[in-house]
Every structure is written in C-alpha cells, then in structure tokens.
mmCIF file of C-alpha atoms in Angstrom:
data_model
loop_
_atom_site.group_PDB
_atom_site.id
_atom_site.type_symbol
_atom_site.label_atom_id
_atom_site.label_comp_id
_atom_site.label_asym_id
_atom_site.label_seq_id
_atom_site.Cartn_x
_atom_site.Cartn_y
_atom_site.Cartn_z
ATOM 1 C CA MET A 829 56.907 180.075 98.495
ATOM 2 C CA SER A 830 59.047 181.876 101.079
ATOM 3 C CA PHE A 831 59.609 185.591 101.328
ATOM 4 C CA VAL A 832 62.311 187.749 102.903
ATOM 5 C CA HIS A 833 61.793 191.015 104.756
ATOM 6 C CA SER A 834 64.758 193.398 104.622
ATOM 7 C CA SER A 835 65.087 196.625 106.604
ATOM 8 C CA PHE A 836 67.900 199.146 106.295
ATOM 9 C CA TYR A 837 68.796 202.818 106.537
ATOM 10 C CA ARG A 838 71.712 205.147 106.030
ATOM 11 C CA PHE A 839 72.298 208.803 106.762
ATOM 12 C CA THR A 840 74.183 210.101 103.737
ATOM 13 C CA PRO A 841 73.853 213.381 101.794
ATOM 14 C CA MET A 842 71.374 213.011 98.950
ATOM 15 C CA ALA A 843 71.852 215.560 96.152
ATOM 16 C CA ASP A 844 68.582 214.756 94.342
ATOM 17 C CA PRO A 845 66.144 212.779 96.533
ATOM 18 C CA THR A 846 63.382 212.913 93.922
ATOM 19 C CA ALA A 847 65.535 211.378 91.205
ATOM 20 C CA PHE A 848 66.824 208.703 93.570
ATOM 21 C CA ALA A 849 63.272 207.883 94.665
ATOM 22 C CA GLY A 850 62.382 207.398 91.019
ATOM 23 C CA TRP A 851 65.210 204.917 90.561
ATOM 24 C CA LEU A 852 64.198 203.006 93.705
ATOM 25 C CA ARG A 853 60.593 202.891 92.544
ATOM 26 C CA GLU A 854 61.561 201.602 89.112
ATOM 27 C CA ARG A 855 63.930 198.890 90.348
ATOM 28 C CA GLY A 856 61.624 197.769 93.149
ATOM 29 C CA ALA A 857 58.702 197.438 90.764
ATOM 30 C CA ALA A 858 60.804 195.511 88.244
ATOM 31 C CA LEU A 859 61.758 193.021 90.942
ATOM 32 C CA ARG A 860 58.143 192.800 92.209
ATOM 33 C CA LEU A 861 59.033 194.012 95.688
ATOM 34 C CA GLY A 862 56.691 195.479 98.245
ATOM 35 C CA GLY A 863 57.592 197.853 101.015
ATOM 36 C CA VAL A 864 57.931 201.388 102.309
ATOM 37 C CA ILE A 865 60.943 203.506 101.350
ATOM 38 C CA LEU A 866 61.592 207.043 102.567
ATOM 39 C CA VAL A 867 64.122 209.315 100.878
ATOM 40 C CA ALA A 868 65.310 212.722 102.093
ATOM 41 C CA GLU A 869 68.307 214.978 101.723
ATOM 42 C CA GLU A 870 69.703 213.340 104.868
ATOM 43 C CA GLY A 871 69.501 209.772 103.528
ATOM 44 C CA LEU A 872 67.354 206.674 103.110
ATOM 45 C CA SER A 873 65.174 204.477 105.334
ATOM 46 C CA ALA A 874 63.428 201.375 104.030
ATOM 47 C CA ALA A 875 61.624 198.147 104.717
ATOM 48 C CA ILE A 876 61.090 195.941 101.682
ATOM 49 C CA ALA A 877 60.078 192.352 101.033
ATOM 50 C CA GLY A 878 59.825 189.877 98.211
ATOM 51 C CA GLU A 879 61.214 186.580 96.976
ATOM 52 C CA ALA A 880 64.742 185.982 98.269
ATOM 53 C CA ASP A 881 66.470 186.303 94.876
ATOM 54 C CA ALA A 882 64.679 189.588 94.141
ATOM 55 C CA VAL A 883 65.572 191.094 97.516
ATOM 56 C CA GLN A 884 69.201 190.047 97.084
ATOM 57 C CA ALA A 885 69.332 191.602 93.601
ATOM 58 C CA PHE A 886 67.862 194.885 94.850
ATOM 59 C CA GLU A 887 70.318 195.053 97.739
ATOM 60 C CA ALA A 888 73.261 194.420 95.409
ATOM 61 C CA GLU A 889 72.142 197.187 93.035
ATOM 62 C CA LEU A 890 71.566 199.635 95.880
ATOM 63 C CA GLN A 891 75.067 199.101 97.243
ATOM 64 C CA GLN A 892 76.457 200.133 93.869
ATOM 65 C CA GLN A 893 74.906 203.596 94.278
ATOM 66 C CA ALA A 894 77.000 206.454 95.663
ATOM 67 C CA GLY A 895 76.957 206.528 99.460
ATOM 68 C CA PHE A 896 75.515 203.043 99.964
ATOM 69 C CA ALA A 897 78.495 200.690 99.760
ATOM 70 C CA GLY A 898 78.574 198.207 102.636
ATOM 71 C CA LEU A 899 75.000 198.930 103.688
ATOM 72 C CA HIS A 900 73.794 196.647 106.496
ATOM 73 C CA PHE A 901 70.539 194.761 105.872
ATOM 74 C CA LYS A 902 68.480 193.123 108.620
ATOM 75 C CA HIS A 903 66.677 190.044 107.273
ATOM 76 C CA ASN A 904 63.661 188.148 108.475
ATOM 77 C CA PRO A 905 61.961 185.184 106.710
ATOM 78 C CA CYS A 906 58.200 185.498 106.135
ATOM 79 C CA GLU A 907 55.493 183.015 105.242
ATOM 80 C CA ARG A 908 53.513 185.616 103.280
ATOM 81 C CA PRO A 909 54.303 188.989 101.684
ATOM 82 C CA PRO A 910 54.476 191.623 104.472
ATOM 83 C CA PHE A 911 53.465 194.394 102.046
ATOM 84 C CA SER A 912 50.808 194.610 99.360
ATOM 85 C CA LEU A 913 52.430 197.495 97.495
ATOM 86 C CA LEU A 914 55.721 199.353 97.103
ATOM 87 C CA LYS A 915 55.544 202.948 98.304
ATOM 88 C CA VAL A 916 58.506 205.283 97.777
ATOM 89 C CA SER A 917 58.180 208.788 99.247
ATOM 90 C CA VAL A 918 60.358 211.889 99.418
ATOM 91 C CA LYS A 919 60.288 213.505 102.870
ATOM 92 C CA ARG A 920 61.917 216.375 104.733
ATOM 93 C CA GLU A 921 63.478 213.834 107.137
ATOM 94 C CA ILE A 922 63.643 210.055 106.992
ATOM 95 C CA VAL A 923 62.621 210.070 110.640
ATOM 96 C CA ALA A 924 61.109 213.198 112.177
ATOM 97 C CA PHE A 925 62.742 214.177 115.483
ATOM 98 C CA GLY A 926 61.349 217.677 115.794
ATOM 99 C CA VAL A 927 64.568 219.365 116.924
ATOM 100 C CA PRO A 928 65.994 221.767 114.300
ATOM 101 C CA GLY A 929 69.501 221.037 113.083
ATOM 102 C CA VAL A 930 69.635 217.435 114.322
ATOM 103 C CA SER A 931 70.511 214.764 111.789
ATOM 104 C CA GLY A 932 71.615 211.187 112.143
ATOM 105 C CA GLY A 933 75.009 209.542 112.056
ATOM 106 C CA ALA A 934 76.777 212.322 113.982
ATOM 107 C CA ALA A 935 77.301 210.532 117.304
ATOM 108 C CA SER A 936 80.769 209.225 118.180
ATOM 109 C CA ASP A 937 81.476 205.818 119.711
ATOM 110 C CA THR A 938 77.879 205.109 120.702
ATOM 111 C CA HIS A 939 77.084 201.962 118.709
ATOM 112 C CA VAL A 940 77.288 198.686 120.615
ATOM 113 C CA SER A 941 76.978 195.164 119.242
ATOM 114 C CA PRO A 942 74.194 192.781 120.317
ATOM 115 C CA GLN A 943 76.838 190.922 122.340
ATOM 116 C CA ARG A 944 77.863 194.080 124.215
ATOM 117 C CA TRP A 945 74.189 194.985 124.642
ATOM 118 C CA ARG A 946 73.649 191.801 126.634
ATOM 119 C CA GLU A 947 76.431 192.831 128.987
ATOM 120 C CA LEU A 948 74.911 196.278 129.472
ATOM 121 C CA LEU A 949 71.562 194.749 130.418
ATOM 122 C CA ASP A 950 73.282 193.152 133.424
ATOM 123 C CA ASP A 951 75.159 196.306 134.469
ATOM 124 C CA SER A 952 73.640 198.122 137.453
ATOM 125 C CA ASP A 953 74.992 201.420 136.109
ATOM 126 C CA THR A 954 72.930 201.093 132.927
ATOM 127 C CA VAL A 955 69.631 202.846 132.222
ATOM 128 C CA VAL A 956 67.864 200.809 129.527
ATOM 129 C CA LEU A 957 65.764 203.271 127.562
ATOM 130 C CA ASP A 958 63.145 202.317 124.979
ATOM 131 C CA ASN A 959 63.187 204.892 122.162
ATOM 132 C CA ARG A 960 59.810 203.892 120.691
ATOM 133 C CA ASN A 961 56.184 204.812 121.212
ATOM 134 C CA THR A 962 54.451 203.464 124.280
ATOM 135 C CA PHE A 963 52.136 201.128 122.337
ATOM 136 C CA GLU A 964 55.253 199.326 121.075
ATOM 137 C CA PHE A 965 56.736 199.083 124.568
ATOM 138 C CA LYS A 966 53.548 197.535 125.924
ATOM 139 C CA LEU A 967 53.705 194.819 123.273
ATOM 140 C CA GLY A 968 57.317 193.891 124.006
ATOM 141 C CA ARG A 969 60.554 195.225 125.486
ATOM 142 C CA PHE A 970 64.041 194.346 126.694
ATOM 143 C CA ARG A 971 64.200 193.212 130.298
ATOM 144 C CA GLY A 972 64.597 196.136 132.667
ATOM 145 C CA ALA A 973 63.703 198.725 130.051
ATOM 146 C CA ILE A 974 62.040 202.063 130.824
ATOM 147 C CA ASP A 975 59.014 203.288 128.880
ATOM 148 C CA PRO A 976 59.261 207.059 128.250
ATOM 149 C CA GLY A 977 55.498 207.022 127.715
ATOM 150 C CA VAL A 978 55.622 208.988 124.473
ATOM 151 C CA ALA A 979 52.952 208.920 121.770
ATOM 152 C CA HIS A 980 55.231 210.405 119.088
ATOM 153 C CA PHE A 981 58.985 210.524 118.500
ATOM 154 C CA ARG A 982 58.926 214.322 118.774
ATOM 155 C CA ASP A 983 57.900 213.909 122.462
ATOM 156 C CA PHE A 984 61.104 212.015 123.287
ATOM 157 C CA PRO A 985 63.442 215.033 123.781
ATOM 158 C CA ALA A 986 61.280 216.434 126.591
ATOM 159 C CA TYR A 987 61.444 213.114 128.444
ATOM 160 C CA VAL A 988 65.228 213.018 128.164
ATOM 161 C CA GLU A 989 65.556 216.601 129.396
ATOM 162 C CA ALA A 990 63.361 215.828 132.410
ATOM 163 C CA HIS A 991 65.598 212.914 133.478
ATOM 164 C CA ARG A 992 69.013 214.080 132.350
ATOM 165 C CA ASP A 993 70.303 215.002 135.805
ATOM 166 C CA GLU A 994 69.402 211.662 137.405
ATOM 167 C CA TRP A 995 71.140 209.772 134.568
ATOM 168 C CA GLN A 996 74.494 211.500 135.031
ATOM 169 C CA GLY A 997 77.264 208.958 135.688
ATOM 170 C CA LYS A 998 75.269 206.115 134.162
ATOM 171 C CA THR A 999 75.202 204.635 130.665
ATOM 172 C CA VAL A 1000 71.945 205.330 128.872
ATOM 173 C CA ALA A 1001 71.550 202.194 126.752
ATOM 174 C CA MET A 1002 68.987 203.088 124.112
ATOM 175 C CA TYR A 1003 67.200 200.947 121.546
ATOM 176 C CA CYS A 1004 64.490 201.103 118.898
ATOM 177 C CA THR A 1005 63.120 198.747 116.245
ATOM 178 C CA GLY A 1006 65.784 199.052 113.545
ATOM 179 C CA GLY A 1007 68.177 201.623 115.009
ATOM 180 C CA ILE A 1008 67.203 204.747 113.088
ATOM 181 C CA ARG A 1009 65.549 206.667 115.937
ATOM 182 C CA CYS A 1010 68.639 206.136 118.062
ATOM 183 C CA GLU A 1011 70.779 207.568 115.255
ATOM 184 C CA LYS A 1012 68.810 210.801 115.517
ATOM 185 C CA THR A 1013 68.951 211.052 119.300
ATOM 186 C CA ALA A 1014 72.434 209.764 120.192
ATOM 187 C CA ALA A 1015 74.506 212.837 119.253
ATOM 188 C CA TRP A 1016 71.863 215.168 120.660
ATOM 189 C CA MET A 1017 71.986 213.305 124.000
ATOM 190 C CA GLN A 1018 75.786 213.297 124.006
ATOM 191 C CA ALA A 1019 75.736 217.079 123.613
ATOM 192 C CA ARG A 1020 73.670 217.206 126.808
ATOM 193 C CA GLY A 1021 76.362 215.437 128.794
ATOM 194 C CA LEU A 1022 74.955 211.927 128.726
ATOM 195 C CA LYS A 1023 76.929 208.740 128.172
ATOM 196 C CA VAL A 1024 75.013 206.949 125.434
ATOM 197 C CA ALA A 1025 75.084 203.405 124.052
ATOM 198 C CA GLN A 1026 72.794 202.576 121.132
ATOM 199 C CA LEU A 1027 71.993 199.009 120.101
ATOM 200 C CA ASP A 1028 73.458 198.693 116.607
ATOM 201 C CA GLY A 1029 70.709 197.686 114.184
ATOM 202 C CA GLY A 1030 68.059 197.844 116.896
ATOM 203 C CA ILE A 1031 65.781 195.083 118.095
ATOM 204 C CA LEU A 1032 65.669 193.400 114.686
ATOM 205 C CA ASN A 1033 69.443 192.987 114.614
ATOM 206 C CA PHE A 1034 69.437 191.589 118.149
ATOM 207 C CA LEU A 1035 66.726 189.019 117.378
ATOM 208 C CA GLU A 1036 68.611 187.974 114.243
ATOM 209 C CA ALA A 1037 71.892 187.628 116.177
ATOM 210 C CA PHE A 1038 70.761 185.289 118.961
ATOM 211 C CA PRO A 1039 68.784 182.021 118.806
ATOM 212 C CA ASP A 1040 68.109 182.550 122.525
ATOM 213 C CA ALA A 1041 67.032 186.189 122.197
ATOM 214 C CA ALA A 1042 63.978 185.422 124.361
ATOM 215 C CA ALA A 1043 66.310 185.407 127.370
ATOM 216 C CA ASP A 1044 66.500 189.191 127.033
ATOM 217 C CA TRP A 1045 63.517 190.162 124.885
ATOM 218 C CA GLU A 1046 60.117 189.968 126.568
ATOM 219 C CA GLY A 1047 56.944 189.766 124.477
ATOM 220 C CA GLU A 1048 56.576 190.733 120.825
ATOM 221 C CA CYS A 1049 58.044 193.372 118.507
ATOM 222 C CA TYR A 1050 55.757 195.605 116.455
ATOM 223 C CA VAL A 1051 56.956 195.650 112.837
ATOM 224 C CA PHE A 1052 54.834 198.203 110.890
ATOM 225 C CA ASP A 1053 53.704 195.823 108.147
ATOM 226 C CA LYS A 1054 51.003 193.218 107.514
ATOM 227 C CA ARG A 1055 52.528 190.825 110.046
ATOM 228 C CA ILE A 1056 51.879 193.363 112.852
ATOM 229 C CA ALA A 1057 54.238 191.639 115.305
ATOM 230 C CA ILE A 1058 57.008 189.041 115.507
ATOM 231 C CA ASP A 1059 58.294 187.004 118.444
ATOM 232 C CA ALA A 1060 61.869 186.693 119.716
ATOM 233 C CA ALA A 1061 62.573 184.111 117.001
ATOM 234 C CA GLY A 1062 61.426 186.490 114.261
ATOM 235 C CA ARG A 1063 58.196 184.614 113.561
ATOM 236 C CA GLU A 1064 54.853 186.250 112.838
ATOM 237 C CA THR A 1065 52.721 185.879 115.958
ATOM 238 C CA GLY A 1066 49.152 186.279 114.758
ATOM 239 C CA THR A 1067 48.620 189.355 116.930
ATOM 240 C CA THR A 1068 46.078 191.653 115.297
ATOM 241 C CA ALA A 1069 46.160 195.407 114.917
ATOM 242 C CA GLU A 1070 42.973 195.564 117.011
ATOM 243 C CA ALA A 1071 44.821 193.867 119.885
ATOM 244 C CA VAL A 1072 47.670 196.395 119.680
ATOM 245 C CA PHE A 1073 45.739 199.638 119.282
ATOM 246 C CA THR A 1074 43.215 199.589 122.102
ATOM 247 C CA ASP A 1075 43.557 203.264 123.077
ATOM 248 C CA PRO A 1076 40.972 205.474 121.301
ATOM 249 C CA ALA A 1077 43.780 207.995 120.712
ATOM 250 C CA ASP A 1078 45.447 205.378 118.510
ATOM 251 C CA ALA A 1079 42.475 204.980 116.176
ATOM 252 C CA TRP A 1080 44.468 206.554 113.352
ATOM 253 C CA ARG A 1081 47.251 204.014 113.881
ATOM 254 C CA LEU A 1082 44.701 201.207 113.727
ATOM 255 C CA ASN A 1083 43.307 202.541 110.462
ATOM 256 C CA ARG A 1084 46.822 202.837 109.033
ATOM 257 C CA ALA A 1085 47.625 199.259 110.013
ATOM 258 C CA LYS A 1086 44.432 198.016 108.367
ATOM 259 C CA ARG A 1087 45.354 199.796 105.133
ATOM 260 C CA LEU A 1088 48.570 197.766 105.040
ATOM 261 C CA ASP A 1089 46.551 194.579 104.619
ATOM 262 C CA PRO A 1090 43.671 195.146 102.181
ATOM 263 C CA GLY A 1091 43.606 191.453 101.390
ATOM 264 C CA GLU A 1092 45.817 188.559 100.488
ATOM 265 C CA THR A 1093 48.081 189.110 97.479
#
C-alpha cells in the first residue's frame, strides 16, 4: 500500500480558529489521516498523510472552505505512514516569528518559481539564505547557501539585522522547508530595505519540480515526521533522529522526533 504526504499553508483571516480546528479534526479522522495541523487567527499550516484517495478527498473539501480556494499542496509519495496520529492544535501563530505585528502573506513581488530560483543560484549578486535551524542546514542545503546559525526561528531577525548593510544592492534569495517561514520574514525584510526573493513552496516544491534537483540540492532535507529525512528525489533516506540531533542542546528535539514514531502502525 502506498501513502501520500501533503503539506500546505495559507495566511488568511480565521474568524473562529477553534471551530475550524474541530472541523479539520473530524474530517481528518473520518478519512483516517495522520498529521500535524496548526490553526490560528492568521491562517493554517499543515502536514498530513494517508492513502492517496483519502488525501485527495480532504484537499478537495478544504478548498471548499472560505479562504482556501486554489490552495497549493506539495505532495510526496511514502512507503509507510509518516504520522501515527492526527494532531490539530489552535495556536497564537501558525509559525512563531517573535516580532510583534508581523504576519505572513504581506510581502509584494517576492515569490519566485523553482525555475527562477535556479537562475538566482548562479547569479553573483545573490545571497542564498537558509531560513531554517542550523541542524537542518547541516543535514542538507542549496549550493552556495549561508547558514545563519540559529537554533530557533525567533533568532533569525537578529541575524538579518547584523548583515543588512552588507546585503544592500544584492538579492537575498531565501528558502525554508515548505515556504511558511519565508512568508513571515519577507515583508519584514523588505521594510528594512532589502531586495528579497523567496522560493515559492520551499524546498519541497523545488524537489517535486525537478527530477534533477540533486544538481542544486546537496544532502538531505529534514521533514519533521517519522521519515526524518528525504533525499533530492523525495525518498526516505533511513537517516535516524539520533544521527541528526547530536548536539546535547537538541536533546528535546530528539525526544520529540522519537515521539513521532512510537511504533509501526
């Protein structure tokens, strides 16, 4: 039996996040999906998985809800269920940036396609900036990318501020796993005078777009589920959580990763 992993997000005003979370929980359970879904007043962020027909049905129903028409889903085939359970949570933010008043989806003309991203990687006036935690960068990255060396997303603004002057006149080409972190930071960086390009749909969209993605993607991509990591072709690699989280400071991340996989389901 084959399974499909689907990740997606949208920044859209949510009048009643608790009620919407209840609907998501009910429909996901009925379709026997697993995953992690976050709901907040600013929108929705999710990674789900299940049998292909069930995932397709859930996506179709979600797009019928107000604010979610035309939602983009990033798909990846899996040999086993990536999640043991379905967890739907209501949060203050769907991704915590730590800067008051900053929400996603406010940047103008910053999204670039995977095709345009490839061109930027070859441009000498491009700063390729990884907008993830350093443990993810160490596992895999785009060629020429810079590691901000952050342990948490809330540390990212300080790194940008420290390098803003030297990046003037260049394009800061920024990426993350699925694109949501870049949504939070793009408008904020624009307001600080930076020219920003964000990879639309993140790493996952790029790997899905190109059969030869390994020409630009080096190593593996951490995926926050039971698979732990995938290669440039989107295949589970067999890398263990213990191999990823070797820093004692990341012990809590290791424990969280182990809780994702309590046993085969």
